[in-house]
Short mmCIF file of C-alpha atoms in Angstrom, two decimals:
data_model
loop_
_atom_site.label_atom_id
_atom_site.label_comp_id
_atom_site.label_asym_id
_atom_site.label_seq_id
_atom_site.Cartn_x
_atom_site.Cartn_y
_atom_site.Cartn_z
CA MET D 1 83.43 79.32 103.49
CA VAL D 2 86.23 77.23 101.99
CA ARG D 3 88.34 78.14 98.98
CA THR D 4 91.50 76.66 97.50
CA LEU D 5 94.48 77.73 95.43
CA GLU D 6 96.85 75.14 93.98
CA HIS D 7 99.97 75.42 91.84
CA ASN D 8 103.04 73.28 91.22
CA GLY D 9 102.13 70.77 93.91
CA VAL D 10 101.52 73.43 96.59
CA ARG D 11 97.98 73.86 97.88
CA TRP D 12 96.55 76.70 99.96
CA ILE D 13 93.18 76.15 101.65
CA ASP D 14 91.49 79.13 103.31
CA LEU D 15 88.54 78.84 105.70
CA LEU D 16 86.55 81.88 106.79
CA GLN D 17 84.32 81.40 109.85
CA PRO D 18 84.74 77.60 109.63
CA GLN D 19 81.72 75.38 110.17
CA PRO D 20 81.93 72.12 112.18
CA GLU D 21 81.46 69.96 109.08
CA GLU D 22 84.26 71.83 107.27
CA LEU D 23 86.62 71.28 110.17
CA LYS D 24 85.62 67.62 110.38
CA GLU D 25 86.43 67.19 106.70
CA LEU D 26 89.77 68.92 107.25
CA GLU D 27 90.56 66.55 110.12
CA GLY D 28 89.77 63.48 108.05
CA LYS D 29 91.61 64.59 104.93
CA PHE D 30 94.91 65.62 106.57
CA ALA D 31 94.85 63.57 109.80
CA PHE D 32 95.02 66.61 112.06
CA HIS D 33 94.63 65.85 115.76
CA HIS D 34 90.99 66.10 116.83
CA LEU D 35 91.82 68.25 119.87
CA LEU D 36 93.58 70.71 117.60
CA VAL D 37 90.59 70.78 115.24
CA GLU D 38 88.27 71.41 118.19
CA GLU D 39 90.41 74.41 119.07
CA LEU D 40 89.74 75.86 115.61
CA ARG D 41 86.01 76.22 116.21
CA ALA D 42 86.45 79.66 117.81
CA PRO D 43 89.16 82.32 118.20
CA THR D 44 91.61 81.71 121.02
CA TYR D 45 93.04 85.25 121.41
CA HIS D 46 96.40 83.79 122.45
CA PRO D 47 99.36 83.25 120.07
CA LEU D 48 100.67 79.72 119.79
CA ALA D 49 103.22 77.62 117.91
CA GLU D 50 103.24 73.83 118.18
CA PHE D 51 105.14 71.19 116.22
CA TYR D 52 103.20 67.95 115.70
CA GLY D 53 105.87 66.09 113.75
CA LYS D 54 104.00 66.00 110.43
CA TYR D 55 102.68 69.55 110.57
CA LEU D 56 103.00 72.91 112.29
CA PHE D 57 100.15 74.68 114.08
CA ILE D 58 100.56 78.45 114.46
CA ILE D 59 98.20 81.12 115.82
CA LEU D 60 99.09 84.74 115.07
CA HIS D 61 97.35 88.08 115.50
CA PHE D 62 97.75 91.08 113.23
CA PRO D 63 96.65 94.67 113.94
CA GLN D 64 94.03 95.92 111.52
CA PHE D 65 92.91 99.55 111.22
CA ALA D 66 89.12 99.82 110.90
CA GLU D 67 88.19 102.75 108.67
CA ALA D 68 84.65 102.95 110.05
CA THR D 69 85.64 103.31 113.71
CA HIS D 70 89.21 104.63 113.25
CA ARG D 71 90.35 102.02 115.73
CA ILE D 72 92.90 99.22 115.65
CA HIS D 73 92.03 95.69 116.68
CA GLY D 74 93.86 92.39 116.40
CA ILE D 75 92.69 89.84 113.83
CA GLU D 76 93.51 86.18 114.43
CA ILE D 77 94.78 83.88 111.71
CA ASP D 78 95.41 80.19 112.44
CA PHE D 79 97.90 78.30 110.26
CA LEU D 80 98.25 74.57 109.69
CA ILE D 81 101.31 73.78 107.58
CA THR D 82 102.18 70.37 106.18
CA HIS D 83 104.68 69.44 103.48
CA GLU D 84 101.92 69.65 100.85
CA VAL D 85 99.34 72.16 102.05
CA LEU D 86 98.95 75.46 103.87
CA VAL D 87 95.63 75.84 105.70
CA THR D 88 94.57 79.26 106.99
CA ILE D 89 91.59 79.72 109.30
CA ARG D 90 90.07 83.15 109.89
CA TYR D 91 87.12 84.28 111.97
CA GLU D 92 86.48 87.65 110.33
CA GLU D 93 87.23 89.53 107.14
CA PHE D 94 90.76 90.90 106.77
CA GLY D 95 91.39 93.33 103.91
CA ASP D 96 95.16 92.84 103.71
CA PHE D 97 94.73 89.07 103.68
CA GLU D 98 92.19 89.33 100.86
CA SER D 99 94.57 91.49 98.84
CA PHE D 100 97.32 88.90 99.15
CA TRP D 101 94.95 86.04 98.28
CA GLU D 102 93.84 87.82 95.12
CA GLU D 103 97.44 88.53 94.15
CA ALA D 104 98.38 84.88 94.74
CA ARG D 105 95.38 83.77 92.67
CA GLN D 106 96.48 85.94 89.75
CA ASN D 107 100.17 85.09 90.08
CA PRO D 108 100.45 81.61 91.67
CA GLY D 109 103.88 81.03 90.15
CA ARG D 110 105.30 83.64 92.48
CA TYR D 111 103.64 82.71 95.77
CA LEU D 112 102.69 79.03 95.47
CA THR D 113 106.05 77.48 94.67
CA LYS D 114 108.49 75.14 96.39
CA THR D 115 106.69 74.47 99.73
CA PRO D 116 103.68 75.69 101.75
CA GLY D 117 106.27 77.16 104.11
CA HIS D 118 107.28 79.61 101.39
CA THR D 119 103.63 80.63 100.91
CA PHE D 120 103.37 81.16 104.67
CA TYR D 121 106.50 83.30 104.52
CA PHE D 122 105.19 85.51 101.69
CA LEU D 123 101.81 85.96 103.41
CA VAL D 124 103.13 86.86 106.85
CA LYS D 125 105.82 89.10 105.35
CA ARG D 126 103.11 91.00 103.49
CA LEU D 127 100.95 91.36 106.59
CA PHE D 128 103.92 92.66 108.58
CA ASN D 129 104.75 95.17 105.85
CA ARG D 130 101.18 96.48 105.92
CA ILE D 131 101.64 97.39 109.59
CA PHE D 132 104.41 99.91 108.92
CA PRO D 133 102.27 102.58 107.16
CA GLU D 134 100.00 102.67 110.22
CA LEU D 135 103.01 102.95 112.52
CA ASP D 136 104.50 105.68 110.32
CA GLU D 137 101.22 107.62 110.49
CA MET D 138 101.21 107.17 114.24
CA GLY D 139 104.79 108.47 114.37
CA THR D 140 103.67 111.57 112.45
CA THR D 141 100.85 112.11 114.94
CA ILE D 142 103.27 111.76 117.86
CA HIS D 143 105.57 114.34 116.25
CA GLN D 144 102.63 116.74 115.90
CA VAL D 145 101.72 116.18 119.54
CA GLU D 146 105.30 116.91 120.59
CA LYS D 147 105.32 120.10 118.53
CA GLN D 148 102.02 121.24 120.02
CA ILE D 149 103.22 120.60 123.57
CA PHE D 150 106.29 122.80 123.24
CA GLN D 151 104.95 125.47 120.88
CA ASP D 152 101.22 125.81 121.45
CA PHE D 153 100.33 123.93 124.61
CA ASP D 154 96.63 123.49 125.26
CA GLU D 155 94.72 121.31 127.69
CA SER D 156 93.08 119.48 124.77
CA ILE D 157 96.46 117.86 124.04
CA ILE D 158 95.86 115.51 127.00
CA GLU D 159 92.89 113.95 125.23
CA ARG D 160 94.86 113.65 122.00
CA ILE D 161 97.70 111.89 123.82
CA ALA D 162 95.21 109.50 125.43
CA LEU D 163 93.82 108.55 122.01
CA VAL D 164 97.30 107.87 120.63
CA LYS D 165 98.18 105.81 123.70
CA ARG D 166 95.06 103.71 123.22
CA GLN D 167 96.01 102.98 119.61
CA ILE D 168 99.55 102.01 120.61
CA LEU D 169 98.26 99.76 123.38
CA ARG D 170 96.12 97.94 120.82
CA PHE D 171 99.26 97.32 118.76
CA VAL D 172 101.10 96.12 121.86
CA ARG D 173 98.21 93.84 122.86
CA ALA D 174 98.15 92.24 119.42
CA MET D 175 101.89 91.90 118.81
CA LYS D 176 103.85 91.64 122.06
CA PRO D 177 102.51 88.24 123.24
CA GLN D 178 103.80 86.71 119.99
CA ARG D 179 107.46 87.15 120.93
CA VAL D 180 107.65 83.67 122.45
CA VAL D 181 106.06 82.21 119.30
CA TRP D 182 108.53 83.89 116.97
CA ASN D 183 111.47 82.87 119.10
CA SER D 184 110.45 79.21 118.74
CA LEU D 185 109.46 79.16 115.05
CA PRO D 186 112.98 79.07 113.49
CA GLY D 187 113.74 75.93 115.51
CA TYR D 188 110.48 74.31 114.42
CA ALA D 189 111.18 75.25 110.80
CA LEU D 190 114.63 73.68 111.05
CA SER D 191 113.14 70.44 112.41
CA PHE D 192 110.34 70.37 109.83
CA TRP D 193 112.05 71.49 106.60
CA GLY D 194 115.73 71.46 107.42
CA GLU D 195 118.15 74.28 106.66
CA ARG D 196 116.37 75.46 103.50
CA MET D 197 113.56 77.26 105.40
CA LYS D 198 115.60 78.58 108.30
CA PRO D 199 116.59 81.86 106.54
CA TYR D 200 112.94 82.58 105.69
CA PHE D 201 111.73 82.15 109.26
CA SER D 202 114.72 84.08 110.58
CA ASP D 203 113.71 86.91 108.26
CA LEU D 204 110.17 86.83 109.66
CA VAL D 205 111.58 86.99 113.18
CA ALA D 206 113.62 90.04 112.13
CA GLU D 207 110.47 91.64 110.68
CA TYR D 208 108.62 90.97 113.90
CA GLU D 209 111.42 92.45 116.02
CA ARG D 210 111.60 95.50 113.76
CA THR D 211 107.86 95.99 114.14
CA MET D 212 108.01 95.59 117.91
CA THR D 213 110.96 97.99 118.18
CA LEU D 214 108.95 100.67 116.39
CA ILE D 215 105.85 99.99 118.50
CA GLU D 216 107.84 100.09 121.75
CA THR D 217 109.60 103.29 120.66
CA HIS D 218 106.25 104.96 119.97
CA HIS D 219 105.02 103.69 123.32
CA GLU D 220 107.98 105.14 125.21
CA VAL D 221 107.81 108.48 123.39
CA ILE D 222 104.08 108.98 123.95
CA ASN D 223 104.49 108.06 127.63
CA SER D 224 107.25 110.67 127.96
CA LEU D 225 105.09 113.26 126.20
CA HIS D 226 102.23 112.40 128.54
CA LEU D 227 104.45 113.03 131.56
CA THR D 228 105.72 116.28 130.03
CA SER D 229 102.24 117.57 129.22
CA SER D 230 101.01 116.63 132.69
CA SER D 231 103.93 118.53 134.24
CA LEU D 232 103.20 121.60 132.10
CA LEU D 233 99.53 121.44 133.00
CA ASP D 234 100.35 121.12 136.70
CA HIS D 235 102.74 124.07 136.40
CA ARG D 236 100.03 126.17 134.74
CA GLN D 237 97.48 125.25 137.40
CA ASN D 238 99.97 125.95 140.18
CA TYR D 239 100.67 129.38 138.68
CA VAL D 240 96.95 130.20 138.62
CA ILE D 241 96.57 129.04 142.22
CA LYS D 242 99.60 131.14 143.21
CA ILE D 243 98.13 134.28 141.64
CA LEU D 244 94.77 133.70 143.33
CA THR D 245 96.55 133.17 146.65
CA ILE D 246 98.41 136.48 146.28
CA PHE D 247 95.19 138.35 145.50
CA THR D 248 93.54 136.71 148.51
CA ALA D 249 96.45 137.73 150.75
CA ILE D 250 96.24 141.33 149.49
CA ILE D 251 92.46 141.66 149.68
CA LEU D 252 92.10 140.04 153.12
CA PRO D 253 93.43 143.00 155.23
CA LEU D 254 91.62 145.50 153.03
CA SER D 255 88.38 143.57 153.47
CA LEU D 256 88.95 143.45 157.22
CA VAL D 257 89.31 147.25 157.44
CA ALA D 258 86.30 147.77 155.18
CA SER D 259 84.23 145.38 157.31
CA ILE D 260 85.17 147.16 160.52
CA TYR D 261 84.18 150.55 159.16
CA GLY D 262 80.96 149.05 157.88
CA MET D 263 79.87 148.21 161.44
CA ASN D 264 77.12 150.24 163.08
CA LEU D 265 79.24 151.57 165.97
CA ASN D 266 79.00 154.84 167.84
CA TYR D 267 82.64 155.70 167.27
CA LEU D 268 85.14 154.79 164.56
CA PRO D 269 88.51 156.57 164.25
CA PHE D 270 88.61 159.19 161.49
CA ALA D 271 85.14 158.14 160.36
CA THR D 272 83.76 161.68 160.75
CA HIS D 273 86.70 163.45 159.13
CA ASP D 274 85.93 165.30 155.89
CA ASN D 275 88.70 163.50 153.95
CA ALA D 276 88.30 160.09 155.64
CA PHE D 277 87.30 158.36 152.42
CA TRP D 278 90.39 159.54 150.58
CA TRP D 279 92.64 158.64 153.51
CA PHE D 280 91.29 155.12 153.59
CA MET D 281 91.56 154.71 149.81
CA GLY D 282 95.11 156.02 149.85
CA GLY D 283 96.02 153.75 152.74
CA MET D 284 94.57 150.73 150.97
CA LEU D 285 96.47 151.63 147.81
CA ILE D 286 99.74 151.93 149.74
CA VAL D 287 99.16 148.59 151.47
CA THR D 288 98.40 146.95 148.11
CA VAL D 289 101.57 148.32 146.50
CA LEU D 290 103.74 147.35 149.48
CA MET D 291 102.40 143.80 149.49
CA LEU D 292 102.94 143.45 145.74
CA LEU D 293 106.53 144.64 146.16
CA TYR D 294 106.99 142.23 149.05
CA PHE D 295 105.79 139.23 147.07
CA HIS D 296 107.86 140.24 144.07
CA LYS D 297 111.18 141.09 145.69
CA ARG D 298 111.24 138.93 148.80
CA ARG D 299 109.27 135.85 147.84
CA LYS D 300 109.89 135.86 144.06
CA TRP D 301 106.26 134.97 143.50
CA LEU D 302 105.63 137.53 140.76
#
């Protein structure tokens, strides 16, 4: 599908799931390199920025939260920018992109002015800004996880941490590889447009770095919480094992005595005495108390 917006000499062409004939027409109309056009037939999954002298070719990925699956995945947008036209190529629907397109269609005087580079700036700025609510929500979830760990620790928190880590890793996978691209774009913008576009691309780089700082902070915090929760869980398990070990140590001698007196032997000391049962029970009770005192006072286990 191909659609176009045009205002004040600036044109924006958007292709969704481009067909070979559409790409061929694009190549002929704007003299794009045929190898570049071939690359647009399918997603590449790798960010890229190349300067071809008469146009810029940029591949970016943006995290998108899917309401149906409650998962985050990266959506690729390819950009071809000349002095007269901005071409965007997408391979799947993107709600935030559609919102910006509709806003630009209704108010072209705001977004389609000066150069296609300005339109690129407004679009990418909007897509970056839409990431922050998701990151803020993730920060709230991390805060709740932290609170649960230190106030109401439960083994289920491990699964919750794993889910948050997976979401953060999806952000990292989509955004972190683009650092090299964003570091090179201000220089390309300077070569292509001169000084007038440098502040805009520098602002986009700042937006990217701000986004990555927040993502990396969330990543570090959730990793620390994972280590903390694992330590608390290990401590709880070690405590249970310690208690079971103490009970085993106490019961073992008592079981040994009980087993001996359960043997079918002709003679067992005190076995025929009238109060033998009470003597044995009292002896076992004394041994139990002494061992508990030993573990508590000498070994500090209880």
